[in-house]
C-alpha cells in the first residue's frame, strides 16, 4: 500500500516518518562506522624520468567521461584514475583565462581528494603533460558547454 504525502502548505511536503533505529538490522544501524570517510588530499606523483619544468596542475572529470576523453585526445600525458574520477596532468596555469566546465574540476598543484588514484596511462615521451587546449575542448564537448575564455582588448596605434 502506497503512502500519500499531504502537503502542509502549498509547495512544502512533509518527509515520511523514519524507521526507528531499534527496528533496523544491526548492520544498518547508524554508528561510528556508518559515517562517511573524510577524504584528505594527495598530490599526484609524477613517474620518475618525466620532466616537470612547467609545474603540474590536474584536470579531473567524472569517470563516466574518462574513456571517451582518453580515446579522443591526440596526445596524452599521465592519466590517473580512481573509482569516481579521472585526472590528467597539465602544465601549471592551464586555467589562466579559462573556465573549466562543470562537472570537471581543476586542481592547482595537482592536489586532489585522496581516493587512492592510480596511474592508468604513462606517456610515451618524457613529458607528463596532456595538452590543455584539446583537453579543454573535449571536456566542453562532452559536458555540452560552449568553450569560453577571456579575450583581452588589444589596442592599435594605426
PDB file of C-alpha atoms in Angstrom:
ATOM      1  CA  UNK A   1       0.000   0.000   0.000  1.00  0.00           C
ATOM      2  CA  UNK A   2       1.443   3.359  -1.004  1.00  0.00           C
ATOM      3  CA  UNK A   3       1.610   6.284   1.395  1.00  0.00           C
ATOM      4  CA  UNK A   4       0.302   9.545   0.052  1.00  0.00           C
ATOM      5  CA  UNK A   5       2.083  12.743   1.023  1.00  0.00           C
ATOM      6  CA  UNK A   6      -0.277  15.546   2.017  1.00  0.00           C
ATOM      7  CA  UNK A   7       1.267  18.993   1.720  1.00  0.00           C
ATOM      8  CA  UNK A   8       1.139  21.105   4.879  1.00  0.00           C
ATOM      9  CA  UNK A   9       1.417  24.316   2.887  1.00  0.00           C
ATOM     10  CA  UNK A  10       1.464  24.758  -0.865  1.00  0.00           C
ATOM     11  CA  UNK A  11       4.898  23.778  -2.142  1.00  0.00           C
ATOM     12  CA  UNK A  12       6.021  22.150   1.150  1.00  0.00           C
ATOM     13  CA  UNK A  13       5.962  18.417   1.704  1.00  0.00           C
ATOM     14  CA  UNK A  14       6.423  16.540   4.940  1.00  0.00           C
ATOM     15  CA  UNK A  15       9.027  13.810   4.981  1.00  0.00           C
ATOM     16  CA  UNK A  16       7.719  10.341   5.842  1.00  0.00           C
ATOM     17  CA  UNK A  17       8.413   9.100   9.360  1.00  0.00           C
ATOM     18  CA  UNK A  18      11.769   7.390   9.769  1.00  0.00           C
ATOM     19  CA  UNK A  19      12.052   3.815  10.923  1.00  0.00           C
ATOM     20  CA  UNK A  20      13.299   3.586  14.484  1.00  0.00           C
ATOM     21  CA  UNK A  21      16.951   2.539  14.788  1.00  0.00           C
ATOM     22  CA  UNK A  22      15.935  -0.388  17.023  1.00  0.00           C
ATOM     23  CA  UNK A  23      13.919  -1.900  14.150  1.00  0.00           C
ATOM     24  CA  UNK A  24      16.849  -1.806  11.729  1.00  0.00           C
ATOM     25  CA  UNK A  25      19.134  -4.775  11.214  1.00  0.00           C
ATOM     26  CA  UNK A  26      22.366  -4.382  13.217  1.00  0.00           C
ATOM     27  CA  UNK A  27      24.392  -3.847  10.023  1.00  0.00           C
ATOM     28  CA  UNK A  28      22.112  -0.941   9.012  1.00  0.00           C
ATOM     29  CA  UNK A  29      22.061   0.878  12.343  1.00  0.00           C
ATOM     30  CA  UNK A  30      23.892   4.168  12.366  1.00  0.00           C
ATOM     31  CA  UNK A  31      27.097   4.060  14.312  1.00  0.00           C
ATOM     32  CA  UNK A  32      30.699   5.167  14.161  1.00  0.00           C
ATOM     33  CA  UNK A  33      31.321   3.023  11.080  1.00  0.00           C
ATOM     34  CA  UNK A  34      28.274   4.470   9.284  1.00  0.00           C
ATOM     35  CA  UNK A  35      29.904   7.886   8.885  1.00  0.00           C
ATOM     36  CA  UNK A  36      31.453   8.544   5.508  1.00  0.00           C
ATOM     37  CA  UNK A  37      35.230   8.505   5.493  1.00  0.00           C
ATOM     38  CA  UNK A  38      36.602  12.022   5.432  1.00  0.00           C
ATOM     39  CA  UNK A  39      38.882  12.474   2.467  1.00  0.00           C
ATOM     40  CA  UNK A  40      42.235  14.091   2.824  1.00  0.00           C
ATOM     41  CA  UNK A  41      44.207  15.468  -0.085  1.00  0.00           C
ATOM     42  CA  UNK A  42      47.012  13.923  -2.069  1.00  0.00           C
ATOM     43  CA  UNK A  43      49.343  15.272  -4.717  1.00  0.00           C
ATOM     44  CA  UNK A  44      49.561  13.209  -7.892  1.00  0.00           C
ATOM     45  CA  UNK A  45      53.037  11.686  -8.097  1.00  0.00           C
ATOM     46  CA  UNK A  46      54.806  12.132 -11.425  1.00  0.00           C
ATOM     47  CA  UNK A  47      56.673   8.979 -12.502  1.00  0.00           C
ATOM     48  CA  UNK A  48      60.452   9.226 -12.427  1.00  0.00           C
ATOM     49  CA  UNK A  49      62.130  10.186 -15.657  1.00  0.00           C
ATOM     50  CA  UNK A  50      59.445  12.665 -16.745  1.00  0.00           C
ATOM     51  CA  UNK A  51      60.286  16.371 -16.883  1.00  0.00           C
ATOM     52  CA  UNK A  52      58.007  18.737 -14.968  1.00  0.00           C
ATOM     53  CA  UNK A  53      59.711  22.039 -15.723  1.00  0.00           C
ATOM     54  CA  UNK A  54      56.347  23.749 -16.335  1.00  0.00           C
ATOM     55  CA  UNK A  55      54.906  22.773 -12.961  1.00  0.00           C
ATOM     56  CA  UNK A  56      51.910  20.481 -12.575  1.00  0.00           C
ATOM     57  CA  UNK A  57      48.210  21.041 -12.220  1.00  0.00           C
ATOM     58  CA  UNK A  58      45.494  18.462 -12.827  1.00  0.00           C
ATOM     59  CA  UNK A  59      42.132  18.407 -14.558  1.00  0.00           C
ATOM     60  CA  UNK A  60      39.590  15.903 -13.286  1.00  0.00           C
ATOM     61  CA  UNK A  61      36.376  14.624 -14.790  1.00  0.00           C
ATOM     62  CA  UNK A  62      33.862  12.080 -13.541  1.00  0.00           C
ATOM     63  CA  UNK A  63      34.826   8.534 -14.523  1.00  0.00           C
ATOM     64  CA  UNK A  64      31.917   8.260 -16.985  1.00  0.00           C
ATOM     65  CA  UNK A  65      33.806  10.653 -19.310  1.00  0.00           C
ATOM     66  CA  UNK A  66      37.237   9.051 -18.834  1.00  0.00           C
ATOM     67  CA  UNK A  67      37.454   6.560 -21.707  1.00  0.00           C
ATOM     68  CA  UNK A  68      35.791   8.958 -24.142  1.00  0.00           C
ATOM     69  CA  UNK A  69      38.337  11.671 -23.453  1.00  0.00           C
ATOM     70  CA  UNK A  70      41.325   9.325 -23.390  1.00  0.00           C
ATOM     71  CA  UNK A  71      40.395   7.767 -26.740  1.00  0.00           C
ATOM     72  CA  UNK A  72      39.871  11.135 -28.464  1.00  0.00           C
ATOM     73  CA  UNK A  73      42.967  13.037 -27.330  1.00  0.00           C
ATOM     74  CA  UNK A  74      45.709  13.391 -29.959  1.00  0.00           C
ATOM     75  CA  UNK A  75      48.436  13.458 -27.270  1.00  0.00           C
ATOM     76  CA  UNK A  76      48.190  12.023 -23.787  1.00  0.00           C
ATOM     77  CA  UNK A  77      50.238  12.660 -20.699  1.00  0.00           C
ATOM     78  CA  UNK A  78      49.911  10.992 -17.320  1.00  0.00           C
ATOM     79  CA  UNK A  79      46.361   9.930 -16.524  1.00  0.00           C
ATOM     80  CA  UNK A  80      45.286   8.803 -13.054  1.00  0.00           C
ATOM     81  CA  UNK A  81      42.005   7.213 -12.042  1.00  0.00           C
ATOM     82  CA  UNK A  82      40.038   6.028  -9.067  1.00  0.00           C
ATOM     83  CA  UNK A  83      36.512   4.634  -8.934  1.00  0.00           C
ATOM     84  CA  UNK A  84      34.868   8.043  -9.391  1.00  0.00           C
ATOM     85  CA  UNK A  85      37.312  10.424 -11.137  1.00  0.00           C
ATOM     86  CA  UNK A  86      39.938  10.505 -13.867  1.00  0.00           C
ATOM     87  CA  UNK A  87      42.751  13.090 -13.669  1.00  0.00           C
ATOM     88  CA  UNK A  88      45.053  14.443 -16.399  1.00  0.00           C
ATOM     89  CA  UNK A  89      48.310  16.266 -15.631  1.00  0.00           C
ATOM     90  CA  UNK A  90      48.530  19.630 -17.377  1.00  0.00           C
ATOM     91  CA  UNK A  91      51.133  22.416 -17.158  1.00  0.00           C
ATOM     92  CA  UNK A  92      50.674  24.799 -14.226  1.00  0.00           C
ATOM     93  CA  UNK A  93      48.443  27.759 -15.072  1.00  0.00           C
ATOM     94  CA  UNK A  94      46.305  25.889 -17.603  1.00  0.00           C
ATOM     95  CA  UNK A  95      43.302  27.573 -16.045  1.00  0.00           C
ATOM     96  CA  UNK A  96      44.552  31.050 -16.971  1.00  0.00           C
ATOM     97  CA  UNK A  97      41.663  32.865 -18.727  1.00  0.00           C
ATOM     98  CA  UNK A  98      39.710  29.575 -18.965  1.00  0.00           C
ATOM     99  CA  UNK A  99      36.636  28.414 -17.122  1.00  0.00           C
ATOM    100  CA  UNK A 100      36.766  24.622 -16.973  1.00  0.00           C
ATOM    101  CA  UNK A 101      33.157  23.382 -17.276  1.00  0.00           C
ATOM    102  CA  UNK A 102      31.268  21.559 -14.551  1.00  0.00           C
ATOM    103  CA  UNK A 103      31.346  18.765 -13.570  1.00  0.00           C
ATOM    104  CA  UNK A 104      35.043  18.985 -14.365  1.00  0.00           C
ATOM    105  CA  UNK A 105      37.481  20.042 -11.688  1.00  0.00           C
ATOM    106  CA  UNK A 106      40.738  21.996 -11.947  1.00  0.00           C
ATOM    107  CA  UNK A 107      43.283  21.172  -9.241  1.00  0.00           C
ATOM    108  CA  UNK A 108      46.210  23.597  -8.862  1.00  0.00           C
ATOM    109  CA  UNK A 109      49.407  21.840  -7.844  1.00  0.00           C
ATOM    110  CA  UNK A 110      47.842  18.503  -8.869  1.00  0.00           C
ATOM    111  CA  UNK A 111      46.445  18.239  -5.333  1.00  0.00           C
ATOM    112  CA  UNK A 112      43.279  16.178  -5.420  1.00  0.00           C
ATOM    113  CA  UNK A 113      40.967  14.409  -2.927  1.00  0.00           C
ATOM    114  CA  UNK A 114      42.674  11.256  -1.682  1.00  0.00           C
ATOM    115  CA  UNK A 115      40.646   8.444  -3.197  1.00  0.00           C
ATOM    116  CA  UNK A 116      43.808   6.443  -3.882  1.00  0.00           C
ATOM    117  CA  UNK A 117      44.173   7.295  -7.579  1.00  0.00           C
ATOM    118  CA  UNK A 118      46.495   5.129  -9.633  1.00  0.00           C
ATOM    119  CA  UNK A 119      48.398   5.835 -12.824  1.00  0.00           C
ATOM    120  CA  UNK A 120      46.491   4.265 -15.725  1.00  0.00           C
ATOM    121  CA  UNK A 121      48.332   5.874 -18.654  1.00  0.00           C
ATOM    122  CA  UNK A 122      52.053   6.573 -18.901  1.00  0.00           C
ATOM    123  CA  UNK A 123      53.095   8.881 -21.754  1.00  0.00           C
ATOM    124  CA  UNK A 124      55.422   7.599 -24.473  1.00  0.00           C
ATOM    125  CA  UNK A 125      57.805  10.571 -24.279  1.00  0.00           C
ATOM    126  CA  UNK A 126      59.417  12.457 -21.403  1.00  0.00           C
ATOM    127  CA  UNK A 127      56.596  14.946 -20.841  1.00  0.00           C
ATOM    128  CA  UNK A 128      53.913  14.104 -18.265  1.00  0.00           C
ATOM    129  CA  UNK A 129      51.524  16.705 -19.679  1.00  0.00           C
ATOM    130  CA  UNK A 130      48.346  16.389 -21.693  1.00  0.00           C
ATOM    131  CA  UNK A 131      47.951  19.445 -23.948  1.00  0.00           C
ATOM    132  CA  UNK A 132      45.351  21.545 -22.103  1.00  0.00           C
ATOM    133  CA  UNK A 133      43.526  23.114 -25.074  1.00  0.00           C
ATOM    134  CA  UNK A 134      42.452  19.821 -26.735  1.00  0.00           C
ATOM    135  CA  UNK A 135      41.540  18.501 -23.270  1.00  0.00           C
ATOM    136  CA  UNK A 136      39.501  21.644 -22.545  1.00  0.00           C
ATOM    137  CA  UNK A 137      37.643  21.401 -25.863  1.00  0.00           C
ATOM    138  CA  UNK A 138      36.813  17.718 -25.293  1.00  0.00           C
ATOM    139  CA  UNK A 139      35.561  18.372 -21.762  1.00  0.00           C
ATOM    140  CA  UNK A 140      33.387  21.185 -23.124  1.00  0.00           C
ATOM    141  CA  UNK A 141      32.036  18.964 -25.889  1.00  0.00           C
ATOM    142  CA  UNK A 142      31.207  16.063 -23.581  1.00  0.00           C
ATOM    143  CA  UNK A 143      29.550  18.282 -20.981  1.00  0.00           C
ATOM    144  CA  UNK A 144      27.552  20.247 -23.568  1.00  0.00           C
ATOM    145  CA  UNK A 145      29.247  23.527 -22.613  1.00  0.00           C
ATOM    146  CA  UNK A 146      30.332  26.145 -25.134  1.00  0.00           C
ATOM    147  CA  UNK A 147      34.077  26.890 -24.849  1.00  0.00           C
ATOM    148  CA  UNK A 148      34.696  30.262 -23.253  1.00  0.00           C
ATOM    149  CA  UNK A 149      37.830  32.199 -22.470  1.00  0.00           C
ATOM    150  CA  UNK A 150      38.630  35.781 -21.721  1.00  0.00           C
ATOM    151  CA  UNK A 151      39.828  37.839 -24.658  1.00  0.00           C
ATOM    152  CA  UNK A 152      41.871  40.858 -23.730  1.00  0.00           C
ATOM    153  CA  UNK A 153      41.395  44.107 -25.590  1.00  0.00           C
ATOM    154  CA  UNK A 154      44.312  44.747 -27.899  1.00  0.00           C
ATOM    155  CA  UNK A 155      44.914  48.371 -28.744  1.00  0.00           C
ATOM    156  CA  UNK A 156      46.199  49.619 -32.060  1.00  0.00           C
ATOM    157  CA  UNK A 157      48.035  52.814 -32.856  1.00  0.00           C
ATOM    158  CA  UNK A 158      47.078  52.881 -36.519  1.00  0.00           C
TER     159      UNK A 158
END
